[in-house]
Amino acid sequence: MTVLFTNLRTVAYVAVFLLSGTVLGLTANFARLFLPNINHDFTIFSLVVPSLTIFVFLLLIQFAQPIIEVIVHFILGVLWLAMGAWSADIIGYVQCYPLGDQQQPTTNGTMSARTYCYEFKVIEALSWCIFVLFVFFFIIIISLTTRAVVCGRYYAWREHISQLGWFGEFPGYPTEAIYPRQPGPMMYGNYGYPNQGMQMGGNFVQQMPGHSIVIHPGVNGNPPTITQMPGVASV
């Protein structure tokens, strides 16, 4: 697998997982304070979205394919967009600090209006943040998968997502840069000419009579190796 892309994907998904868990904790507190009579619709919705996100991310560990993840990113992105817009509609442009000692009604009493405002602002901010992350996920997965198809992996949309290469890597190869990669050994025949050789890295390699020069590309930045094999290579 491509290690760089896999590591970046893991870091990004852990970040969304933690942010969703934070939102779920705040909304669970709201559910305890306000259900079933106050802000009923928003509270239920705000419980469903982060819970669904965490559940789906756990499923993606088993079903990690670009075609599945693109669909999931789109749906979850729309849900978090709705969550951010709904939060902004409820809390609006309210300044939390001037609320002072005002109280917010709850199902079983009251709570500090300033605390309620701050928690709602955090939910709104994290909702927009997670939405933006899903937009980036959606664009990156489409770009990398399309690029993998162009590189010859025609079934990249249904392969495991770890086979995608990050920008500058071949898909399916571990951290292999595109440009240094060579297609394979190169053979040069003598074609019957005596004393034939070739220039390689500033050194002249003398070809033995009746042999072919075989060049093996270097691995991980090492210089290529040159061997001579009996027989004449045909090109």
C-alpha positions as a Python dict, from the first residue, in 0.01 Angstrom:
ca = {
    (1, 'M'): (0, 0, 0),
    (2, 'T'): (105, 364, -32),
    (3, 'V'): (222, 450, 316),
    (4, 'L'): (200, 830, 289),
    (5, 'F'): (-163, 837, 175),
    (6, 'T'): (-263, 575, 433),
    (7, 'N'): (-105, 776, 716),
    (8, 'L'): (-264, 1102, 603),
    (9, 'R'): (-603, 935, 571),
    (10, 'T'): (-572, 787, 920),
    (11, 'V'): (-480, 1123, 1075),
    (12, 'A'): (-766, 1302, 897),
    (13, 'Y'): (-1024, 1042, 995),
    (14, 'V'): (-910, 1037, 1358),
    (15, 'A'): (-948, 1417, 1364),
    (16, 'V'): (-1307, 1396, 1234),
    (17, 'F'): (-1378, 1112, 1476),
    (18, 'L'): (-1263, 1323, 1774),
    (19, 'L'): (-1447, 1635, 1657),
    (20, 'S'): (-1766, 1435, 1607),
    (21, 'G'): (-1724, 1286, 1955),
    (22, 'T'): (-1694, 1637, 2100),
    (23, 'V'): (-2013, 1751, 1927),
    (24, 'L'): (-2191, 1436, 2041),
    (25, 'G'): (-2091, 1503, 2402),
    (26, 'L'): (-2221, 1862, 2390),
    (27, 'T'): (-2548, 1766, 2223),
    (28, 'A'): (-2598, 1477, 2466),
    (29, 'N'): (-2578, 1732, 2746),
    (30, 'F'): (-2837, 1945, 2564),
    (31, 'A'): (-3060, 1639, 2529),
    (32, 'R'): (-3038, 1580, 2904),
    (33, 'L'): (-3130, 1941, 2978),
    (34, 'F'): (-3388, 2023, 2711),
    (35, 'L'): (-3566, 1710, 2586),
    (36, 'P'): (-3848, 1649, 2528),
    (37, 'N'): (-3995, 1999, 2527),
    (38, 'I'): (-3725, 2256, 2435),
    (39, 'N'): (-3541, 2265, 2098),
    (40, 'H'): (-3672, 1916, 2033),
    (41, 'D'): (-3606, 1894, 1658),
    (42, 'F'): (-3255, 2039, 1662),
    (43, 'T'): (-3147, 1836, 1963),
    (44, 'I'): (-3255, 1507, 1800),
    (45, 'F'): (-3086, 1602, 1473),
    (46, 'S'): (-2768, 1707, 1651),
    (47, 'L'): (-2753, 1366, 1819),
    (48, 'V'): (-2807, 1173, 1497),
    (49, 'V'): (-2540, 1342, 1280),
    (50, 'P'): (-2229, 1287, 1497),
    (51, 'S'): (-2350, 940, 1599),
    (52, 'L'): (-2396, 845, 1234),
    (53, 'T'): (-2054, 987, 1147),
    (54, 'I'): (-1878, 781, 1414),
    (55, 'F'): (-2069, 465, 1318),
    (56, 'V'): (-1999, 505, 946),
    (57, 'F'): (-1629, 571, 1005),
    (58, 'L'): (-1607, 244, 1195),
    (59, 'L'): (-1767, 68, 898),
    (60, 'L'): (-1522, 229, 654),
    (61, 'I'): (-1243, 35, 821),
    (62, 'Q'): (-1398, -282, 673),
    (63, 'F'): (-1540, -140, 348),
    (64, 'A'): (-1274, 107, 236),
    (65, 'Q'): (-1324, 165, -136),
    (66, 'P'): (-1308, 501, -317),
    (67, 'I'): (-1658, 462, -462),
    (68, 'I'): (-1802, 400, -114),
    (69, 'E'): (-1606, 676, 56),
    (70, 'V'): (-1702, 938, -202),
    (71, 'I'): (-2071, 862, -147),
    (72, 'V'): (-2026, 864, 232),
    (73, 'H'): (-1833, 1192, 226),
    (74, 'F'): (-2103, 1358, 19),
    (75, 'I'): (-2390, 1246, 242),
    (76, 'L'): (-2214, 1326, 569),
    (77, 'G'): (-2094, 1658, 430),
    (78, 'V'): (-2452, 1758, 351),
    (79, 'L'): (-2564, 1659, 701),
    (80, 'W'): (-2290, 1861, 868),
    (81, 'L'): (-2370, 2156, 641),
    (82, 'A'): (-2730, 2139, 760),
    (83, 'M'): (-2608, 2111, 1118),
    (84, 'G'): (-2391, 2421, 1089),
    (85, 'A'): (-2665, 2622, 916),
    (86, 'W'): (-2926, 2518, 1171),
    (87, 'S'): (-2697, 2607, 1461),
    (88, 'A'): (-2629, 2949, 1309),
    (89, 'D'): (-3002, 3004, 1263),
    (90, 'I'): (-3072, 2930, 1633),
    (91, 'I'): (-2785, 3112, 1802),
    (92, 'G'): (-2745, 3378, 1532),
    (93, 'Y'): (-2516, 3670, 1614),
    (94, 'V'): (-2573, 3656, 1989),
    (95, 'Q'): (-2273, 3773, 2193),
    (96, 'C'): (-2224, 3530, 2479),
    (97, 'Y'): (-2025, 3738, 2726),
    (98, 'P'): (-2280, 4022, 2773),
    (99, 'L'): (-2544, 3768, 2881),
    (100, 'G'): (-2394, 3786, 3229),
    (101, 'D'): (-2613, 3618, 3492),
    (102, 'Q'): (-2912, 3558, 3265),
    (103, 'Q'): (-3069, 3212, 3280),
    (104, 'Q'): (-3173, 2974, 3003),
    (105, 'P'): (-3487, 2766, 3074),
    (106, 'T'): (-3441, 2388, 3076),
    (107, 'T'): (-3682, 2100, 3123),
    (108, 'N'): (-3619, 2076, 3497),
    (109, 'G'): (-3513, 2431, 3578),
    (110, 'T'): (-3261, 2677, 3435),
    (111, 'M'): (-2894, 2698, 3336),
    (112, 'S'): (-2656, 2985, 3271),
    (113, 'A'): (-2746, 3156, 2943),
    (114, 'R'): (-2378, 3239, 2890),
    (115, 'T'): (-2278, 2872, 2924),
    (116, 'Y'): (-2559, 2769, 2690),
    (117, 'C'): (-2445, 3028, 2435),
    (118, 'Y'): (-2080, 2921, 2450),
    (119, 'E'): (-2165, 2553, 2406),
    (120, 'F'): (-2393, 2633, 2114),
    (121, 'K'): (-2118, 2840, 1951),
    (122, 'V'): (-1878, 2545, 1985),
    (123, 'I'): (-2130, 2313, 1818),
    (124, 'E'): (-2175, 2561, 1535),
    (125, 'A'): (-1800, 2608, 1483),
    (126, 'L'): (-1721, 2235, 1488),
    (127, 'S'): (-2008, 2163, 1249),
    (128, 'W'): (-1869, 2405, 992),
    (129, 'C'): (-1518, 2269, 1047),
    (130, 'I'): (-1624, 1908, 989),
    (131, 'F'): (-1820, 2011, 681),
    (132, 'V'): (-1509, 2174, 532),
    (133, 'L'): (-1304, 1861, 607),
    (134, 'F'): (-1558, 1646, 423),
    (135, 'V'): (-1539, 1878, 123),
    (136, 'F'): (-1161, 1830, 115),
    (137, 'F'): (-1199, 1452, 155),
    (138, 'F'): (-1447, 1442, -133),
    (139, 'I'): (-1223, 1639, -370),
    (140, 'I'): (-902, 1454, -278),
    (141, 'I'): (-1049, 1104, -317),
    (142, 'I'): (-1197, 1190, -657),
    (143, 'S'): (-867, 1344, -772),
    (144, 'L'): (-649, 1053, -657),
    (145, 'T'): (-883, 786, -792),
    (146, 'T'): (-918, 956, -1130),
    (147, 'R'): (-540, 986, -1144),
    (148, 'A'): (-501, 615, -1060),
    (149, 'V'): (-735, 524, -1348),
    (150, 'V'): (-526, 737, -1583),
    (151, 'C'): (-213, 555, -1461),
    (152, 'G'): (-366, 222, -1569),
    (153, 'R'): (-549, 99, -1259),
    (154, 'Y'): (-885, 78, -1435),
    (155, 'Y'): (-1064, -75, -1134),
    (156, 'A'): (-927, 179, -885),
    (157, 'W'): (-1278, 290, -783),
    (158, 'R'): (-1350, -58, -642),
    (159, 'E'): (-1003, -150, -512),
    (160, 'H'): (-906, -100, -149),
    (161, 'I'): (-853, 269, -89),
    (162, 'S'): (-503, 211, 51),
    (163, 'Q'): (-390, 134, -305),
    (164, 'L'): (-432, 499, -401),
    (165, 'G'): (-106, 688, -430),
    (166, 'W'): (-63, 1036, -289),
    (167, 'F'): (31, 1315, -531),
    (168, 'G'): (379, 1225, -662),
    (169, 'E'): (339, 850, -596),
    (170, 'F'): (236, 562, -816),
    (171, 'P'): (-90, 398, -702),
    (172, 'G'): (-31, 55, -555),
    (173, 'Y'): (340, 99, -481),
    (174, 'P'): (484, 181, -136),
    (175, 'T'): (602, 545, -134),
    (176, 'E'): (750, 522, -482),
    (177, 'A'): (796, 854, -656),
    (178, 'I'): (671, 873, -1011),
    (179, 'Y'): (966, 1029, -1178),
    (180, 'P'): (1254, 806, -1059),
    (181, 'R'): (1069, 486, -1148),
    (182, 'Q'): (1214, 288, -1439),
    (183, 'P'): (1017, 43, -1653),
    (184, 'G'): (1257, -249, -1595),
    (185, 'P'): (1596, -387, -1699),
    (186, 'M'): (1738, -250, -2023),
    (187, 'M'): (1943, -478, -2245),
    (188, 'Y'): (2195, -374, -2505),
    (189, 'G'): (2328, -626, -2756),
    (190, 'N'): (2666, -623, -2929),
    (191, 'Y'): (2520, -684, -3276),
    (192, 'G'): (2851, -844, -3380),
    (193, 'Y'): (3063, -532, -3334),
    (194, 'P'): (3386, -589, -3140),
    (195, 'N'): (3501, -376, -2847),
    (196, 'Q'): (3156, -230, -2802),
    (197, 'G'): (3060, -75, -2466),
    (198, 'M'): (2852, 200, -2320),
    (199, 'Q'): (2889, 509, -2103),
    (200, 'M'): (2724, 482, -1759),
    (201, 'G'): (2754, 739, -1482),
    (202, 'G'): (3078, 877, -1622),
    (203, 'N'): (3237, 528, -1646),
    (204, 'F'): (3284, 329, -1964),
    (205, 'V'): (3162, -30, -1944),
    (206, 'Q'): (3347, -262, -2182),
    (207, 'Q'): (3119, -520, -2336),
    (208, 'M'): (3258, -872, -2353),
    (209, 'P'): (3238, -1049, -2691),
    (210, 'G'): (2919, -1250, -2730),
    (211, 'H'): (2757, -1092, -2423),
    (212, 'S'): (2474, -848, -2368),
    (213, 'I'): (2479, -564, -2117),
    (214, 'V'): (2182, -568, -1878),
    (215, 'I'): (2105, -258, -1670),
    (216, 'H'): (1895, -302, -1357),
    (217, 'P'): (1742, 26, -1230),
    (218, 'G'): (1847, 128, -881),
    (219, 'V'): (1607, 88, -590),
    (220, 'N'): (1538, 360, -331),
    (221, 'G'): (1779, 606, -488),
    (222, 'N'): (2069, 362, -527),
    (223, 'P'): (2271, 366, -853),
    (224, 'P'): (2180, 112, -1121),
    (225, 'T'): (2368, -217, -1145),
    (226, 'I'): (2517, -348, -1469),
    (227, 'T'): (2569, -716, -1555),
    (228, 'Q'): (2678, -893, -1871),
    (229, 'M'): (2498, -1204, -1988),
    (230, 'P'): (2604, -1451, -2260),
    (231, 'G'): (2414, -1415, -2583),
    (232, 'V'): (2303, -1129, -2804),
    (233, 'A'): (1995, -935, -2703),
    (234, 'S'): (1735, -879, -2970),
    (235, 'V'): (1563, -538, -2977),
}
